[in-house]
Amino acid sequence: MANAAAPTAAVPTLAPPLEQIRHLAEELRLLIPGVRVGEALETTKEFNPDTFWRRLNEAAVNVSREATTLTEVFSHLPLPSPQETQRFCEQVRAAIKAMIAVYYSLPKNQGITLRKLVRSTTLDIVDGMAQLMDALFMTPTQSSENNDLISYNSVWTACQQVPQIPRDNKAAALSMLTKNVDFVKDAHEEMEQAVEECDPYCGLLNDTEDNSDNHGDEEDDGLGYPNNRDLYWSEEDQELIIPCLALVRASKACLKKIRISVAENGKKDQVAQLDDIVDISDEISPSVDDLALSIYPPMCHLTVRINSAKLVSVLKKALEITKASHVTPQPEDSWIPLLINAVDHCMNRIKELTQNELELSNGLILIRTVLRTKTLGFTSLEKMTSKPLFPFAEKMKPSFILEESSQARVPIPNPVDIDLYSCCHPEDEVSALPKLNLHF
């Protein structure tokens, strides 16, 4: 009698199928930050490369299979029941966590570069699965777009990349160096093409001219209508581009020689040195991109000088690290000093061509240093820089130079605080300049 009166156990209510899919997508995305910063698991077991790669491939195959199953059951009516959806979601969740666990089993002593490649692929798989969940949640089941889910979703593509991952740190280093060579090669070819065609913006000018036919001539220099200075290189610009192109060519040569040295002399067990070479080489391509972007009109010669100096600094550091590593068995090898000399020659030429702009800018920066008083005496500025400033102010006349003497005073129309950079000596490279933040 008592048993008959016992209350029935409450059955937890499951969310509708599509809601479960949406929640799973959110859960998968919450795993991504942990994978980005997660460390390798500590273990006393000896690492077995064959076992690791076998487990990683099996995990990727499992994820791909679960993605296919989920796509099939959600691509037609009726949708699976909440209980069936829960089981599918648990299988997907388990497959993704297994993939992440295999990545965590790769120790650091196998190489940071190799771990980065495995981590990148793992992140692509997790993110791809989350994208698939979003597509299944948002796309109507009867839409023809569901037939294309397998073809366009990235989770399958990411899983197929796992067998292509390099199997050791030397192979991973060569893979990264090859990519960097290709990036710099593409940047150099784009620069050369723009220079050869004398059309930095690849025909955009023609479109602008066509669109401006309906406007009066008085509007040509108005807002939204760039003048020739904004679209073409001046003679000075074209002269400066020549050593910039040479510097990018030298960058490409540096990366190629470093890659060859790693391929011929690199040792798989020297993982730390290989990682150092890759880390500094990874900085070359972004530095080349910065320089390439700065040569487009309207060109700021000081920006070109700054970006060139940054690139030269990275190149020299890369060559020095390579020279000190095991991939250069003979440090006196002639190719390293030869490339250093080529880089220095390009930089010296860039300095020569930008010297006048630098000196003028030094004066303008100091003259534009705004005080809370109404006027600024040149004498005080000369004491700050130990250099005469009137020649710079002379180039700015006739707007506000009152008298031609070292005691001339400059009216300041709009007093505000600005940052003052110490660049009063031409040999000072801006990448190393201290910010003084002077507020008077």
Tab-separated table of C-alpha atoms in Angstrom:
chain	number	residue	atom	x	y	z
A	1	MET	CA	0.000	0.000	0.000
A	2	ALA	CA	2.887	2.338	0.918
A	3	ASN	CA	4.640	1.460	-2.334
A	4	ALA	CA	1.591	2.384	-4.312
A	5	ALA	CA	1.477	5.782	-2.668
A	6	ALA	CA	5.114	6.587	-3.400
A	7	PRO	CA	5.434	9.614	-5.706
A	8	THR	CA	6.734	9.047	-9.202
A	9	ALA	CA	10.326	10.323	-9.743
A	10	ALA	CA	10.387	13.576	-11.676
A	11	VAL	CA	11.748	13.251	-15.214
A	12	PRO	CA	13.949	16.216	-16.223
A	13	THR	CA	12.521	18.159	-19.120
A	14	LEU	CA	14.804	18.278	-22.135
A	15	ALA	CA	15.083	21.345	-24.314
A	16	PRO	CA	13.748	21.159	-27.878
A	17	PRO	CA	16.193	19.671	-30.401
A	18	LEU	CA	17.209	22.951	-32.028
A	19	GLU	CA	17.743	24.586	-28.646
A	20	GLN	CA	20.058	21.749	-27.654
A	21	ILE	CA	22.017	22.334	-30.851
A	22	ARG	CA	22.324	26.029	-30.074
A	23	HIS	CA	23.497	25.358	-26.530
A	24	LEU	CA	26.101	22.908	-27.823
A	25	ALA	CA	27.489	25.525	-30.212
A	26	GLU	CA	27.880	27.945	-27.301
A	27	GLU	CA	29.529	25.280	-25.174
A	28	LEU	CA	32.036	24.426	-27.905
A	29	ARG	CA	33.013	28.070	-28.316
A	30	LEU	CA	33.683	28.297	-24.587
A	31	LEU	CA	36.344	25.603	-25.039
A	32	ILE	CA	38.338	27.658	-27.556
A	33	PRO	CA	40.038	30.145	-25.165
A	34	GLY	CA	41.243	27.280	-22.988
A	35	VAL	CA	42.794	25.512	-25.974
A	36	ARG	CA	44.578	28.707	-27.043
A	37	VAL	CA	46.376	29.107	-23.712
A	38	GLY	CA	46.330	25.538	-22.401
A	39	GLU	CA	49.584	23.870	-21.436
A	40	ALA	CA	50.675	20.323	-22.168
A	41	LEU	CA	49.648	17.767	-19.568
A	42	GLU	CA	52.372	16.704	-17.146
A	43	THR	CA	53.096	13.001	-17.366
A	44	THR	CA	55.830	10.592	-16.355
A	45	LYS	CA	55.239	8.428	-19.405
A	46	GLU	CA	57.718	8.624	-22.245
A	47	PHE	CA	56.260	10.336	-25.273
A	48	ASN	CA	55.593	8.000	-28.180
A	49	PRO	CA	55.245	9.929	-31.459
A	50	ASP	CA	53.631	7.047	-33.325
A	51	THR	CA	50.974	6.637	-30.659
A	52	PHE	CA	50.280	10.358	-30.553
A	53	TRP	CA	49.749	10.747	-34.307
A	54	ARG	CA	47.617	7.607	-34.449
A	55	ARG	CA	45.368	8.928	-31.661
A	56	LEU	CA	45.169	12.383	-33.276
A	57	ASN	CA	44.119	10.921	-36.632
A	58	GLU	CA	41.544	8.672	-34.979
A	59	ALA	CA	40.118	11.624	-33.022
A	60	ALA	CA	39.787	13.689	-36.212
A	61	VAL	CA	38.052	10.825	-38.015
A	62	ASN	CA	35.640	10.465	-35.100
A	63	VAL	CA	34.794	14.181	-35.117
A	64	SER	CA	34.196	14.088	-38.869
A	65	ARG	CA	31.915	11.060	-38.480
A	66	GLU	CA	29.855	12.681	-35.728
A	67	ALA	CA	29.521	15.866	-37.804
A	68	THR	CA	28.239	13.857	-40.752
A	69	THR	CA	25.747	11.936	-38.601
A	70	LEU	CA	24.379	15.078	-37.000
A	71	THR	CA	24.021	16.783	-40.379
A	72	GLU	CA	22.115	13.869	-41.833
A	73	VAL	CA	19.572	13.589	-39.012
A	74	PHE	CA	18.898	17.331	-38.951
A	75	SER	CA	18.613	17.767	-42.713
A	76	HIS	CA	15.104	16.339	-43.056
A	77	LEU	CA	11.852	16.019	-41.185
A	78	PRO	CA	10.924	14.811	-38.717
A	79	LEU	CA	13.647	16.126	-36.441
A	80	PRO	CA	15.004	13.685	-33.869
A	81	SER	CA	13.315	13.635	-30.492
A	82	PRO	CA	14.798	15.579	-27.580
A	83	GLN	CA	16.154	12.318	-26.135
A	84	GLU	CA	17.809	11.363	-29.435
A	85	THR	CA	19.189	14.887	-29.857
A	86	GLN	CA	20.702	14.703	-26.384
A	87	ARG	CA	22.484	11.485	-27.320
A	88	PHE	CA	23.816	12.993	-30.567
A	89	CYS	CA	25.042	16.102	-28.738
A	90	GLU	CA	26.791	14.002	-26.096
A	91	GLN	CA	28.601	12.077	-28.823
A	92	VAL	CA	29.732	15.308	-30.510
A	93	ARG	CA	30.825	16.755	-27.171
A	94	ALA	CA	32.825	13.628	-26.342
A	95	ALA	CA	34.495	13.578	-29.773
A	96	ILE	CA	35.586	17.225	-29.501
A	97	LYS	CA	36.914	16.800	-25.951
A	98	ALA	CA	38.839	13.713	-27.043
A	99	MET	CA	40.454	15.731	-29.824
A	100	ILE	CA	41.481	18.432	-27.369
A	101	ALA	CA	42.831	15.847	-24.917
A	102	VAL	CA	45.097	14.387	-27.605
A	103	TYR	CA	46.486	17.849	-28.358
A	104	TYR	CA	47.214	18.395	-24.660
A	105	SER	CA	49.233	15.182	-24.633
A	106	LEU	CA	51.848	16.702	-26.980
A	107	PRO	CA	54.686	17.868	-24.683
A	108	LYS	CA	56.564	21.123	-25.112
A	109	ASN	CA	59.859	19.342	-25.579
A	110	GLN	CA	58.615	18.228	-28.979
A	111	GLY	CA	58.808	21.852	-30.123
A	112	ILE	CA	56.706	24.986	-29.747
A	113	THR	CA	56.387	25.353	-33.508
A	114	LEU	CA	54.942	21.851	-33.836
A	115	ARG	CA	52.557	22.456	-30.935
A	116	LYS	CA	51.329	25.663	-32.594
A	117	LEU	CA	50.474	23.804	-35.789
A	118	VAL	CA	48.616	21.057	-33.913
A	119	ARG	CA	46.850	23.645	-31.776
A	120	SER	CA	45.812	25.651	-34.841
A	121	THR	CA	44.270	22.581	-36.472
A	122	THR	CA	42.530	21.610	-33.227
A	123	LEU	CA	41.052	25.086	-32.918
A	124	ASP	CA	39.868	24.952	-36.537
A	125	ILE	CA	38.077	21.673	-35.802
A	126	VAL	CA	36.374	22.977	-32.647
A	127	ASP	CA	35.338	26.214	-34.336
A	128	GLY	CA	34.213	24.353	-37.442
A	129	MET	CA	31.956	22.119	-35.372
A	130	ALA	CA	30.473	25.175	-33.657
A	131	GLN	CA	29.805	26.699	-37.080
A	132	LEU	CA	28.050	23.499	-38.122
A	133	MET	CA	25.843	23.686	-35.018
A	134	ASP	CA	24.938	27.271	-35.945
A	135	ALA	CA	24.052	26.229	-39.501
A	136	LEU	CA	21.853	23.389	-38.298
A	137	PHE	CA	20.085	25.685	-35.869
A	138	MET	CA	19.510	28.578	-38.273
A	139	THR	CA	18.828	26.807	-41.591
A	140	PRO	CA	15.297	25.461	-42.171
A	141	THR	CA	15.283	21.686	-42.454
A	142	GLN	CA	13.511	21.717	-45.794
A	143	SER	CA	15.824	24.251	-47.401
A	144	SER	CA	17.968	23.086	-50.276
A	145	GLU	CA	20.887	24.730	-48.506
A	146	ASN	CA	20.999	21.767	-46.143
A	147	ASN	CA	22.167	19.607	-49.026
A	148	ASP	CA	25.319	21.724	-49.151
A	149	LEU	CA	26.183	21.665	-45.444
A	150	ILE	CA	28.862	19.015	-45.859
A	151	SER	CA	30.489	20.819	-48.767
A	152	TYR	CA	30.715	24.289	-47.280
A	153	ASN	CA	31.265	23.707	-43.563
A	154	SER	CA	34.834	23.926	-42.378
A	155	VAL	CA	34.825	21.114	-39.825
A	156	TRP	CA	35.393	18.435	-42.470
A	157	THR	CA	38.139	20.449	-44.133
A	158	ALA	CA	39.895	20.941	-40.776
A	159	CYS	CA	39.684	17.223	-39.978
A	160	GLN	CA	41.211	16.379	-43.348
A	161	GLN	CA	44.201	18.606	-42.545
A	162	VAL	CA	45.302	16.465	-39.594
A	163	PRO	CA	47.228	13.897	-41.686
A	164	GLN	CA	49.042	16.809	-43.382
A	165	ILE	CA	50.504	18.233	-40.152
A	166	PRO	CA	54.325	17.905	-40.018
A	167	ARG	CA	55.429	15.066	-37.767
A	168	ASP	CA	58.383	16.748	-36.030
A	169	ASN	CA	59.584	20.231	-35.123
A	170	LYS	CA	62.080	20.502	-37.977
A	171	ALA	CA	59.378	19.719	-40.523
A	172	ALA	CA	57.086	22.197	-38.760
A	173	ALA	CA	59.789	24.875	-38.898
A	174	LEU	CA	60.308	24.313	-42.617
A	175	SER	CA	56.563	24.541	-43.176
A	176	MET	CA	56.363	27.910	-41.410
A	177	LEU	CA	59.463	29.278	-43.147
A	178	THR	CA	58.054	28.261	-46.534
A	179	LYS	CA	54.828	30.142	-45.786
A	180	ASN	CA	56.791	33.235	-44.783
A	181	VAL	CA	58.839	33.100	-47.980
A	182	ASP	CA	55.624	32.909	-50.008
A	183	PHE	CA	54.074	35.848	-48.111
A	184	VAL	CA	57.096	38.076	-48.715
A	185	LYS	CA	57.300	36.962	-52.341
A	186	ASP	CA	53.666	37.961	-52.886
A	187	ALA	CA	54.217	41.353	-51.246
A	188	HIS	CA	57.274	42.001	-53.401
A	189	GLU	CA	55.461	41.060	-56.600
A	190	GLU	CA	52.565	43.372	-55.745
A	191	MET	CA	54.971	46.249	-55.101
A	192	GLU	CA	56.817	45.649	-58.357
A	193	GLN	CA	53.591	45.436	-60.335
A	194	ALA	CA	52.334	48.719	-58.891
A	195	VAL	CA	55.626	50.439	-59.725
A	196	GLU	CA	55.818	49.022	-63.243
A	197	GLU	CA	52.258	50.065	-64.044
A	198	CYS	CA	52.733	53.458	-62.366
A	199	ASP	CA	49.207	52.912	-61.041
A	200	PRO	CA	49.316	52.337	-57.284
A	201	TYR	CA	45.569	51.854	-57.042
A	202	CYS	CA	45.124	49.587	-60.068
A	203	GLY	CA	42.631	51.591	-62.085
A	204	LEU	CA	40.722	53.188	-59.236
A	205	LEU	CA	41.644	56.572	-60.661
A	206	ASN	CA	39.733	55.813	-63.849
A	207	ASP	CA	36.638	54.973	-61.843
A	208	THR	CA	36.990	58.209	-59.914
A	209	GLU	CA	37.358	60.217	-63.111
A	210	ASP	CA	34.295	58.586	-64.629
A	211	ASN	CA	32.240	59.304	-61.544
A	212	SER	CA	33.411	62.899	-61.389
A	213	ASP	CA	32.314	63.795	-64.916
A	214	ASN	CA	28.981	64.949	-63.538
A	215	HIS	CA	30.608	67.313	-61.069
A	216	GLY	CA	31.979	70.762	-61.684
A	217	ASP	CA	35.678	71.467	-61.855
A	218	GLU	CA	35.442	73.469	-58.663
A	219	GLU	CA	34.678	70.256	-56.791
A	220	ASP	CA	37.721	68.329	-57.959
A	221	ASP	CA	39.697	69.138	-54.840
A	222	GLY	CA	36.737	68.849	-52.495
A	223	LEU	CA	36.009	66.231	-49.921
A	224	GLY	CA	35.873	62.771	-51.504
A	225	TYR	CA	37.762	63.782	-54.654
A	226	PRO	CA	41.481	63.004	-54.220
A	227	ASN	CA	43.941	65.109	-56.125
A	228	ASN	CA	46.920	63.797	-58.065
A	229	ARG	CA	49.138	63.887	-55.005
A	230	ASP	CA	46.838	61.359	-53.365
A	231	LEU	CA	46.857	59.020	-56.359
A	232	TYR	CA	50.309	59.207	-57.927
A	233	TRP	CA	53.916	59.106	-56.816
A	234	SER	CA	56.037	62.208	-57.082
A	235	GLU	CA	59.580	62.000	-58.442
A	236	GLU	CA	60.878	61.968	-54.872
A	237	ASP	CA	58.492	59.151	-54.015
A	238	GLN	CA	59.622	57.069	-56.975
A	239	GLU	CA	63.256	57.572	-56.023
A	240	LEU	CA	62.546	56.389	-52.485
A	241	ILE	CA	60.658	53.318	-53.691
A	242	ILE	CA	63.808	51.910	-55.347
A	243	PRO	CA	65.717	51.122	-52.108
A	244	CYS	CA	62.453	49.997	-50.491
A	245	LEU	CA	62.000	47.372	-53.199
A	246	ALA	CA	65.631	46.351	-52.777
A	247	LEU	CA	65.061	45.956	-49.030
A	248	VAL	CA	62.053	43.693	-49.629
A	249	ARG	CA	64.116	41.632	-52.080
A	250	ALA	CA	66.780	41.304	-49.404
A	251	SER	CA	64.085	40.164	-46.961
A	252	LYS	CA	63.000	37.449	-49.361
A	253	ALA	CA	66.621	36.364	-49.834
A	254	CYS	CA	67.137	36.218	-46.057
A	255	LEU	CA	64.133	33.963	-45.549
A	256	LYS	CA	65.144	31.697	-48.425
A	257	LYS	CA	68.680	31.279	-47.080
A	258	ILE	CA	67.407	30.627	-43.573
A	259	ARG	CA	64.998	28.006	-44.895
A	260	ILE	CA	67.779	26.314	-46.877
A	261	SER	CA	70.043	26.266	-43.815
A	262	VAL	CA	67.316	24.678	-41.692
A	263	ALA	CA	66.574	22.102	-44.394
A	264	GLU	CA	70.228	21.143	-44.890
A	265	ASN	CA	71.615	21.458	-41.366
A	266	GLY	CA	68.638	21.485	-39.003
A	267	LYS	CA	68.504	18.746	-36.379
A	268	LYS	CA	65.229	17.368	-35.068
A	269	ASP	CA	66.465	17.287	-31.468
A	270	GLN	CA	67.484	20.985	-31.474
A	271	VAL	CA	63.885	22.082	-30.973
A	272	ALA	CA	64.600	25.273	-29.002
A	273	GLN	CA	66.927	26.742	-31.630
A	274	LEU	CA	64.509	25.874	-34.418
A	275	ASP	CA	61.703	27.560	-32.466
A	276	ASP	CA	63.819	30.715	-32.038
A	277	ILE	CA	64.518	30.864	-35.767
A	278	VAL	CA	60.845	30.481	-36.626
A	279	ASP	CA	59.727	33.040	-34.016
A	280	ILE	CA	61.940	35.819	-35.384
A	281	SER	CA	61.260	34.822	-39.005
A	282	ASP	CA	57.534	35.158	-38.351
A	283	GLU	CA	58.115	38.877	-37.760
A	284	ILE	CA	59.605	39.492	-41.202
A	285	SER	CA	56.438	39.161	-43.275
A	286	PRO	CA	54.339	41.595	-41.155
A	287	SER	CA	57.219	44.086	-41.241
A	288	VAL	CA	57.393	43.783	-45.033
A	289	ASP	CA	53.642	44.365	-45.224
A	290	ASP	CA	53.963	47.535	-43.141
A	291	LEU	CA	56.667	48.854	-45.446
A	292	ALA	CA	54.719	47.897	-48.564
A	293	LEU	CA	51.602	49.704	-47.369
A	294	SER	CA	53.558	52.840	-46.508
A	295	ILE	CA	54.839	53.346	-50.066
A	296	TYR	CA	51.345	53.913	-51.486
A	297	PRO	CA	50.452	57.542	-52.150
A	298	PRO	CA	50.089	59.889	-50.524
A	299	MET	CA	53.463	58.720	-49.269
A	300	CYS	CA	54.829	59.904	-45.926
A	301	HIS	CA	58.602	59.602	-46.204
A	302	LEU	CA	59.064	59.490	-42.443
A	303	THR	CA	56.655	56.571	-42.172
A	304	VAL	CA	58.623	54.775	-44.874
A	305	ARG	CA	61.824	55.424	-42.932
A	306	ILE	CA	60.301	54.146	-39.686
A	307	ASN	CA	58.941	50.976	-41.280
A	308	SER	CA	62.210	50.365	-43.095
A	309	ALA	CA	64.143	50.668	-39.837
A	310	LYS	CA	61.775	48.209	-38.150
A	311	LEU	CA	62.226	45.715	-40.982
A	312	VAL	CA	66.006	46.083	-40.931
A	313	SER	CA	66.043	45.478	-37.183
A	314	VAL	CA	64.036	42.256	-37.589
A	315	LEU	CA	66.184	41.040	-40.489
A	316	LYS	CA	69.436	41.576	-38.617
A	317	LYS	CA	68.099	39.821	-35.547
A	318	ALA	CA	66.955	36.877	-37.674
A	319	LEU	CA	70.368	36.624	-39.310
A	320	GLU	CA	72.176	36.839	-35.965
A	321	ILE	CA	69.989	34.126	-34.408
A	322	THR	CA	70.541	31.922	-37.448
A	323	LYS	CA	74.278	32.552	-37.348
A	324	ALA	CA	74.481	31.562	-33.670
A	325	SER	CA	72.442	28.372	-34.139
A	326	HIS	CA	73.391	24.862	-35.191
A	327	VAL	CA	71.964	25.398	-38.695
A	328	THR	CA	75.024	27.521	-39.512
A	329	PRO	CA	77.928	25.167	-38.760
A	330	GLN	CA	80.400	27.731	-40.094
A	331	PRO	CA	79.510	31.136	-38.545
A	332	GLU	CA	81.889	32.846	-40.929
A	333	ASP	CA	79.764	31.659	-43.821
A	334	SER	CA	79.823	34.462	-46.365
A	335	TRP	CA	76.083	34.639	-47.077
A	336	ILE	CA	75.167	36.137	-43.681
A	337	PRO	CA	77.527	39.156	-43.733
A	338	LEU	CA	76.699	39.624	-47.414
A	339	LEU	CA	72.998	39.958	-46.629
A	340	ILE	CA	73.687	42.216	-43.660
A	341	ASN	CA	75.699	44.507	-45.915
A	342	ALA	CA	72.886	44.512	-48.496
A	343	VAL	CA	70.326	45.405	-45.828
A	344	ASP	CA	72.550	48.190	-44.457
A	345	HIS	CA	73.081	49.590	-47.942
A	346	CYS	CA	69.327	49.788	-48.544
A	347	MET	CA	68.712	51.432	-45.182
A	348	ASN	CA	71.481	53.980	-45.662
A	349	ARG	CA	70.016	54.971	-49.004
A	350	ILE	CA	66.550	55.335	-47.450
A	351	LYS	CA	68.043	57.537	-44.728
A	352	GLU	CA	69.707	59.737	-47.331
A	353	LEU	CA	66.475	60.240	-49.227
A	354	THR	CA	64.432	61.002	-46.099
A	355	GLN	CA	66.948	63.169	-44.250
A	356	ASN	CA	65.394	66.499	-45.202
A	357	GLU	CA	61.936	65.307	-44.222
A	358	LEU	CA	63.273	64.101	-40.885
A	359	GLU	CA	64.962	67.393	-40.082
A	360	LEU	CA	61.873	69.376	-41.038
A	361	SER	CA	59.684	67.069	-38.978
A	362	ASN	CA	61.934	67.469	-35.937
A	363	GLY	CA	61.365	71.203	-36.073
A	364	LEU	CA	57.635	70.894	-36.682
A	365	ILE	CA	57.126	68.473	-33.819
A	366	LEU	CA	58.819	70.824	-31.408
A	367	ILE	CA	57.144	73.938	-32.779
A	368	ARG	CA	53.775	72.223	-32.486
A	369	THR	CA	54.453	71.301	-28.879
A	370	VAL	CA	51.599	73.186	-27.351
A	371	LEU	CA	52.083	75.035	-24.086
A	372	ARG	CA	49.399	76.326	-21.816
A	373	THR	CA	50.708	79.800	-22.440
A	374	LYS	CA	49.849	81.748	-25.581
A	375	THR	CA	53.356	81.880	-27.057
A	376	LEU	CA	56.397	79.642	-27.325
A	377	GLY	CA	59.946	81.039	-27.439
A	378	PHE	CA	62.415	79.405	-29.785
A	379	THR	CA	65.197	79.914	-27.230
A	380	SER	CA	63.568	77.499	-24.790
A	381	LEU	CA	63.139	74.913	-27.523
A	382	GLU	CA	66.757	75.239	-28.562
A	383	LYS	CA	67.789	74.468	-25.024
A	384	MET	CA	65.620	71.360	-25.073
A	385	THR	CA	67.231	69.991	-28.230
A	386	SER	CA	70.648	71.653	-28.326
A	387	LYS	CA	69.892	72.488	-31.960
A	388	PRO	CA	68.913	75.733	-33.675
A	389	LEU	CA	65.261	75.631	-34.623
A	390	PHE	CA	64.753	78.786	-36.627
A	391	PRO	CA	65.592	77.126	-39.988
A	392	PHE	CA	62.716	74.717	-39.406
A	393	ALA	CA	60.340	77.513	-38.506
A	394	GLU	CA	61.484	79.418	-41.592
A	395	LYS	CA	60.175	76.578	-43.735
A	396	MET	CA	56.771	77.054	-42.130
A	397	LYS	CA	56.428	80.767	-42.850
A	398	PRO	CA	54.635	83.055	-43.446
A	399	SER	CA	51.779	81.913	-41.205
A	400	PHE	CA	53.069	82.777	-37.789
A	401	ILE	CA	56.776	83.759	-37.769
A	402	LEU	CA	56.888	87.193	-36.186
A	403	GLU	CA	60.549	88.159	-36.396
A	404	GLU	CA	63.710	86.637	-37.792
A	405	SER	CA	65.745	86.070	-34.644
A	406	SER	CA	66.409	83.361	-32.091
A	407	GLN	CA	64.016	85.193	-29.770
A	408	ALA	CA	61.108	84.949	-32.204
A	409	ARG	CA	57.896	83.813	-30.594
A	410	VAL	CA	55.224	81.638	-32.167
A	411	PRO	CA	51.529	82.210	-31.374
A	412	ILE	CA	49.699	78.998	-30.414
A	413	PRO	CA	46.090	79.269	-31.636
A	414	ASN	CA	44.639	76.121	-30.046
A	415	PRO	CA	46.386	75.113	-26.807
A	416	VAL	CA	46.069	71.375	-26.081
A	417	ASP	CA	48.330	68.729	-24.591
A	418	ILE	CA	50.143	66.489	-27.075
A	419	ASP	CA	52.885	63.871	-26.856
A	420	LEU	CA	56.378	65.058	-27.736
A	421	TYR	CA	58.778	62.564	-29.246
A	422	SER	CA	62.519	63.024	-28.892
A	423	CYS	CA	63.686	62.759	-32.485
A	424	CYS	CA	66.148	65.623	-32.645
A	425	HIS	CA	68.987	63.514	-34.034
A	426	PRO	CA	68.789	61.950	-37.501
A	427	GLU	CA	70.445	58.727	-36.373
A	428	ASP	CA	67.755	58.107	-33.784
A	429	GLU	CA	65.365	55.496	-35.157
A	430	VAL	CA	61.767	56.101	-34.194
A	431	SER	CA	61.233	52.479	-33.204
A	432	ALA	CA	63.438	53.155	-30.178
A	433	LEU	CA	62.296	56.682	-29.374
A	434	PRO	CA	61.103	57.423	-25.847
A	435	LYS	CA	57.777	59.182	-25.474
A	436	LEU	CA	58.307	62.184	-23.230
A	437	ASN	CA	54.664	63.240	-22.703
A	438	LEU	CA	55.693	66.792	-21.932
A	439	HIS	CA	52.850	68.963	-20.652
A	440	PHE	CA	53.780	72.566	-19.900
